[in-house]
Coordinates of C-alpha atoms in Angstrom, one line a residue:
M1 CA -3.6 104.0 84.3
K2 CA -1.8 105.3 82.0
H3 CA 1.4 106.3 83.4
F4 CA 1.7 102.4 84.7
P5 CA 2.9 101.0 81.6
C6 CA 5.8 102.9 81.0
F7 CA 6.6 103.1 84.9
F8 CA 7.0 98.8 85.0
R9 CA 9.0 99.0 81.8
R10 CA 11.8 100.7 83.6
L11 CA 11.5 98.5 86.6
W12 CA 14.1 95.9 85.2
L13 CA 17.1 98.1 85.0
L14 CA 16.7 97.7 88.8
I15 CA 17.8 94.4 88.1
L16 CA 21.2 95.2 87.1
F17 CA 21.8 97.0 90.4
P18 CA 22.6 93.2 92.0
I19 CA 23.9 91.1 88.7
G20 CA 26.3 93.8 89.2
G21 CA 27.1 93.3 92.6
I22 CA 27.4 89.6 92.5
F23 CA 30.3 90.6 89.6
S24 CA 31.7 92.7 92.0
L25 CA 32.0 89.6 94.8
V26 CA 32.8 87.2 92.5
A27 CA 35.6 89.0 91.6
A28 CA 37.2 90.9 94.7
Y29 CA 37.1 86.7 95.9
H30 CA 38.0 84.7 92.9
Q31 CA 41.3 87.7 91.6
D32 CA 41.4 84.6 88.7
F33 CA 38.6 85.7 86.9
A34 CA 39.2 89.6 88.2
E35 CA 42.5 89.5 86.7
W36 CA 41.5 87.9 83.3
Y37 CA 39.0 90.4 82.5
A38 CA 40.9 93.0 82.9
R39 CA 43.3 91.2 80.4
Y40 CA 40.6 90.7 77.9
P41 CA 37.3 91.8 78.4
Y42 CA 38.4 95.3 79.8
H43 CA 40.7 95.8 77.4
W44 CA 39.2 95.1 74.3
L45 CA 36.4 97.3 75.4
S46 CA 38.0 100.5 77.2
L47 CA 40.4 100.2 73.5
A48 CA 37.8 100.0 71.2
I49 CA 35.6 102.9 73.3
N50 CA 39.0 104.9 73.5
R51 CA 39.6 104.9 70.4
V52 CA 36.3 106.2 69.1
T53 CA 36.1 109.4 71.8
G54 CA 40.0 109.6 71.2
L55 CA 38.7 110.7 68.6
F56 CA 37.5 114.0 69.9
P57 CA 40.3 116.9 71.0
F58 CA 38.6 117.4 73.9
S59 CA 37.4 115.9 76.9
L60 CA 33.9 113.9 75.6
A61 CA 33.5 113.0 79.4
E62 CA 33.7 116.8 80.5
I63 CA 31.1 117.9 78.1
L64 CA 28.7 115.1 78.4
L65 CA 28.9 116.1 82.5
Y66 CA 27.7 119.6 81.6
L67 CA 24.7 118.4 79.6
L68 CA 24.1 116.0 82.6
I69 CA 23.6 118.3 84.8
A70 CA 21.4 120.6 82.7
A71 CA 19.2 117.4 82.1
I72 CA 19.1 116.8 85.8
L73 CA 18.0 120.1 86.3
F74 CA 15.3 120.6 83.8
W75 CA 13.7 117.1 85.0
L76 CA 13.8 118.0 88.7
V77 CA 12.0 121.7 87.5
F78 CA 9.7 120.3 84.9
S79 CA 8.8 117.0 87.6
I80 CA 8.3 119.1 90.5
V81 CA 6.1 121.7 88.1
Q82 CA 4.3 118.6 86.9
L83 CA 3.4 117.7 90.8
I84 CA 2.3 120.8 91.4
R85 CA 0.1 121.5 88.2
K86 CA -1.4 118.4 88.0
P87 CA -3.2 116.6 91.1
D88 CA -4.8 113.2 89.0
H89 CA -2.3 110.5 90.3
R90 CA 0.4 112.8 91.9
G91 CA 0.7 109.8 94.0
K92 CA 1.6 107.9 90.9
R93 CA 3.7 110.6 89.8
L94 CA 5.0 111.0 93.0
V95 CA 6.5 107.2 92.6
R96 CA 7.8 107.5 89.5
F97 CA 9.5 111.0 90.5
L98 CA 11.2 108.7 92.7
M99 CA 12.5 106.0 90.9
T100 CA 13.8 107.2 88.1
P101 CA 16.9 108.2 90.5
L102 CA 17.0 104.6 91.7
C103 CA 17.0 103.4 87.9
A104 CA 20.1 105.5 86.8
A105 CA 21.6 105.0 89.9
S106 CA 21.2 101.0 89.2
V107 CA 22.7 101.2 85.5
V108 CA 25.4 103.6 86.5
F109 CA 26.3 101.1 88.8
F110 CA 26.3 98.1 86.3
L111 CA 28.3 100.1 84.3
F112 CA 30.9 100.8 86.7
V113 CA 31.3 97.8 87.9
F114 CA 32.1 96.3 84.1
T115 CA 34.2 99.9 83.2
C116 CA 36.9 99.3 85.9
G117 CA 35.2 98.3 88.8
I118 CA 36.4 94.4 88.7
N119 CA 39.9 95.8 87.8
Y120 CA 40.3 96.9 91.6
S121 CA 40.5 92.8 92.9
R122 CA 43.1 91.8 89.7
Y123 CA 46.6 90.8 90.5
T124 CA 48.8 93.7 92.0
F125 CA 51.6 95.1 90.0
S126 CA 53.6 93.6 92.1
Q127 CA 52.4 90.2 91.8
I128 CA 52.7 90.5 88.3
S129 CA 56.0 92.3 87.6
G130 CA 57.4 90.5 89.9
L131 CA 58.5 93.5 92.1
P132 CA 58.3 92.0 95.8
I133 CA 57.2 93.5 98.7
Q134 CA 58.9 93.4 101.8
D135 CA 59.8 94.9 104.5
S136 CA 62.8 97.7 104.7
S137 CA 64.7 99.6 107.1
V138 CA 65.7 102.7 107.4
E139 CA 68.7 102.8 106.1
E140 CA 67.1 101.7 102.5
L141 CA 64.3 104.3 102.6
Y142 CA 67.6 106.7 102.8
E143 CA 69.7 105.3 100.3
L144 CA 66.5 105.8 97.9
N145 CA 66.2 109.0 99.2
V146 CA 70.1 110.0 97.9
F147 CA 69.2 108.7 94.8
L148 CA 65.9 110.0 94.1
A149 CA 67.1 113.5 95.6
E150 CA 70.5 113.0 93.3
E151 CA 68.6 112.1 89.9
V152 CA 65.6 115.0 90.4
S153 CA 68.4 117.7 90.8
S154 CA 70.7 116.5 87.4
L155 CA 67.9 116.8 85.9
R156 CA 66.4 120.0 87.3
A157 CA 69.8 121.6 86.3
Q158 CA 68.9 120.8 82.6
L159 CA 65.8 122.6 82.2
P160 CA 64.7 125.5 81.4
E161 CA 62.7 128.1 84.0
D162 CA 60.6 130.7 84.0
G163 CA 61.8 134.6 85.7
Q164 CA 61.0 133.4 89.5
G165 CA 63.2 130.2 89.2
V166 CA 60.9 127.7 88.1
M167 CA 61.0 125.7 86.0
E168 CA 58.5 126.1 82.4
S169 CA 57.7 123.6 80.2
S170 CA 58.9 123.2 76.7
F171 CA 56.2 121.7 75.1
S172 CA 54.0 124.1 72.8
S173 CA 51.0 123.0 74.0
S174 CA 49.2 120.5 76.7
S175 CA 48.1 118.7 73.6
E176 CA 51.4 118.1 72.6
K177 CA 52.1 117.1 76.3
A178 CA 49.8 114.8 76.1
Q179 CA 51.2 112.7 72.8
Q180 CA 54.5 112.9 74.9
A181 CA 52.5 110.6 77.9
R182 CA 51.0 108.3 75.3
I183 CA 54.2 107.4 73.6
S184 CA 56.3 107.2 76.6
Y185 CA 53.8 104.9 78.5
D186 CA 53.4 103.0 75.4
T187 CA 57.1 102.0 75.7
L188 CA 55.9 100.0 78.7
E189 CA 54.4 97.6 76.8
A190 CA 58.3 95.4 76.0
E191 CA 59.1 95.0 79.6
Y192 CA 55.4 94.9 81.2
P193 CA 53.0 93.3 78.9
T194 CA 49.7 93.9 80.9
L195 CA 50.7 97.7 80.1
F196 CA 49.2 97.5 76.7
S197 CA 50.3 100.1 74.4
G198 CA 47.4 101.8 71.5
Y199 CA 45.1 103.5 74.2
S200 CA 44.9 107.9 72.7
A201 CA 46.0 110.6 74.6
P202 CA 45.3 111.9 77.6
K203 CA 42.5 114.7 77.6
S204 CA 42.9 118.6 79.2
V205 CA 40.1 119.7 81.4
L206 CA 38.5 122.7 80.0
A207 CA 37.9 124.1 83.8
S208 CA 40.6 123.0 85.1
Q209 CA 41.1 125.4 87.7
L210 CA 37.3 124.1 89.5
M211 CA 39.8 121.0 89.6
S212 CA 42.5 122.3 91.8
W213 CA 39.9 123.9 93.8
C214 CA 38.3 120.5 94.4
D215 CA 41.9 119.2 95.0
I216 CA 42.2 117.4 92.0
T217 CA 45.0 116.7 89.6
G218 CA 43.5 114.6 87.0
I219 CA 40.5 112.0 87.0
F220 CA 39.6 108.8 85.1
V221 CA 36.3 108.4 83.7
P222 CA 35.5 104.5 82.7
F223 CA 32.2 105.7 80.9
T224 CA 34.0 107.3 78.0
F225 CA 37.3 105.4 78.7
E226 CA 39.3 108.7 79.0
A227 CA 42.1 109.8 81.0
N228 CA 41.4 113.7 82.1
V229 CA 44.4 115.8 84.2
N230 CA 44.1 119.5 85.2
V231 CA 46.1 121.6 83.0
D232 CA 45.8 124.4 85.8
V233 CA 48.8 123.2 87.9
P234 CA 52.9 123.2 87.8
D235 CA 54.4 122.0 84.9
Y236 CA 56.4 119.6 86.4
S237 CA 53.4 118.0 87.5
Q238 CA 51.6 117.4 84.9
P239 CA 53.4 114.6 82.7
A240 CA 53.3 112.6 86.3
T241 CA 49.8 113.1 86.4
M242 CA 49.0 112.2 82.6
C243 CA 50.7 108.8 82.9
H244 CA 49.0 108.2 86.3
E245 CA 45.8 108.6 84.5
L246 CA 46.7 106.4 81.6
S247 CA 47.5 103.8 84.3
H248 CA 44.3 103.7 85.5
L249 CA 42.9 103.5 81.7
R250 CA 44.9 100.6 81.0
G251 CA 43.1 98.6 84.3
Y252 CA 45.0 99.4 87.4
M253 CA 43.4 100.8 89.6
R254 CA 44.6 100.8 92.8
E255 CA 46.6 104.5 93.9
D256 CA 49.7 103.4 94.3
E257 CA 49.9 101.4 91.8
A258 CA 49.6 104.0 89.1
N259 CA 51.8 106.7 90.8
F260 CA 54.4 103.3 90.5
I261 CA 53.7 102.7 87.1
A262 CA 53.7 106.8 86.4
Y263 CA 57.5 107.2 87.6
L264 CA 58.5 103.9 85.4
A265 CA 56.6 105.5 82.6
C266 CA 58.3 109.0 83.2
R267 CA 61.7 107.4 83.7
N268 CA 61.3 105.3 80.4
S269 CA 61.1 108.8 78.8
E270 CA 63.2 110.1 76.1
N271 CA 61.7 113.8 77.1
L272 CA 63.6 115.5 80.7
E273 CA 60.7 117.1 81.5
F274 CA 58.7 114.0 81.8
Q275 CA 61.7 111.8 83.5
Y276 CA 62.1 114.7 85.7
S277 CA 58.3 114.9 86.6
G278 CA 58.5 111.6 87.4
A279 CA 61.2 111.4 89.2
M280 CA 59.7 114.1 91.9
L281 CA 56.9 112.3 92.4
A282 CA 58.9 109.6 93.3
F283 CA 60.9 111.4 95.7
V284 CA 57.9 113.2 97.3
Y285 CA 57.1 109.3 98.4
A286 CA 60.5 108.5 99.5
N287 CA 61.1 111.9 101.7
N288 CA 57.8 112.1 102.9
A289 CA 58.1 108.2 104.2
L290 CA 62.2 108.9 105.2
Y291 CA 61.0 112.6 107.2
S292 CA 58.0 109.9 108.9
A293 CA 60.0 107.7 109.9
D294 CA 63.5 109.9 110.5
S295 CA 63.2 113.5 110.4
E296 CA 66.9 114.1 110.6
L297 CA 67.5 112.2 107.7
G298 CA 64.6 113.2 106.0
Q299 CA 65.2 116.7 106.1
Q300 CA 68.9 116.6 105.2
V301 CA 68.4 114.3 102.2
Y302 CA 65.7 117.2 101.0
S303 CA 68.3 120.6 101.9
S304 CA 70.9 118.6 99.4
L305 CA 68.5 119.0 97.3
Y306 CA 69.3 121.6 94.2
E307 CA 68.3 124.9 94.4
G308 CA 65.8 124.9 91.4
V309 CA 64.3 121.6 92.9
Q310 CA 63.4 123.4 96.0
R311 CA 62.0 126.9 94.2
D312 CA 59.7 124.1 92.1
F313 CA 58.1 122.8 95.8
A314 CA 57.9 126.0 97.0
Y315 CA 55.7 126.8 94.0
N316 CA 53.5 124.4 94.2
N317 CA 53.0 124.1 97.4
A318 CA 51.7 128.1 97.0
Y319 CA 49.8 127.2 94.3
W320 CA 47.8 124.5 96.3
K321 CA 47.5 126.8 99.9
Q322 CA 44.9 129.2 97.6
F323 CA 42.6 126.4 96.2
E324 CA 42.5 125.0 100.3
G325 CA 39.0 126.0 102.6
P326 CA 36.0 123.5 102.8
V327 CA 35.5 123.0 98.8
S328 CA 38.7 120.6 98.5
E329 CA 38.5 119.0 101.9
I330 CA 34.5 117.8 100.8
S331 CA 36.1 116.4 97.9
N332 CA 39.0 115.0 99.7
T333 CA 36.6 113.2 101.9
V334 CA 34.8 112.0 98.7
N335 CA 37.3 110.5 97.4
D336 CA 38.5 108.3 100.7
T337 CA 35.1 107.3 100.8
Y338 CA 35.5 106.0 97.2
L339 CA 38.5 104.0 97.6
K340 CA 37.8 102.3 100.6
A341 CA 34.5 101.1 98.7
N342 CA 36.3 99.8 96.2
R343 CA 38.6 97.8 98.8
Q344 CA 41.3 100.5 99.1
D345 CA 41.2 100.4 103.2
D346 CA 43.8 102.6 104.3
G347 CA 41.4 105.2 102.1
V348 CA 43.8 108.2 100.4
K349 CA 47.2 106.9 102.6
S350 CA 46.8 104.1 100.1
Y351 CA 49.1 106.8 98.2
G352 CA 52.0 106.7 100.2
R353 CA 52.0 102.6 100.1
V354 CA 54.3 103.4 95.8
V355 CA 57.0 103.4 98.4
D356 CA 57.3 99.8 98.8
L357 CA 57.4 99.6 94.7
L358 CA 59.7 102.5 94.8
L359 CA 62.1 100.2 97.1
A360 CA 61.5 96.8 95.0
D361 CA 62.4 98.3 92.2
Y362 CA 65.4 100.4 94.1
R363 CA 66.6 97.0 95.4
K364 CA 66.0 95.4 91.7
N365 CA 67.8 97.6 89.7
H366 CA 70.9 98.8 92.3
A367 CA 71.1 95.6 94.5
G368 CA 74.7 95.3 95.7

């Protein structure tokens, strides 16, 4: 019986699961609550913890992940050995063995709800920013494409490139680039008050190439409130990825919104590389949408791009092609399931809905 007191002391952790579920449901059906939570409790909680984790020059989440994997492996081996070598009370030991991951899952779910889960139900960025989403004609989409094509071509002509004619970053290090991302992002608060300034810069992941094998360019870890980025990917795409993850850190969890806000942050930057990265991100989605609606117009706009832009796209395609395989497919499936579980019903397709926001922004700034 000596095993039961400790066992029962841990059972209360299972209560955290329904508590988290209740708050998640309340947020789903009451956007006012979700928006209030994102603006106030979440903001102060995330800012406080981010200030602490930001003191570490490396991704604390990455290091903790490695330690967690090691701890889980040790626990599995130790528990199995105990079950085999000590037959007394084996049934009780087996119950404890099975209950431990359930208690851990309950705690993780509870923390997830209050560190980012509720934010999925907040008002959309289009509602908060006053950018009305509406049906758009192919002509409007074509105009947006032409505008973005001219923008990326003009910016690319001013940027350095390597011996292969591919855009090469002028930043001396990834940390310097990350600080520029922080500075660029902080400029948005004046126009968009819910995009709070004051957070630390994104973190470079040591195992960045492993992220590429998983088809991941960046990840926001809510438990440490860190924006983590893959710095192995082509240079031109990194600034937009950094700003994308910083959007999640500010409480905007929807992928389409994070992409659009990343475009805004890059556009507002004084750095040409950031402006180019944001414009390239926007052009990819806009051109894919145009190509789906009218392939001839889509190809026409793409063919008009400056040669340097086309080389960057070709290099990017070649980079990702080397990682195609079962690992990236599994990762995409997991990501798709995660998005749908958090009420992004389009799954990975929600990334394409950024075009609606781009069109709304284009109408706002180029009407008439």
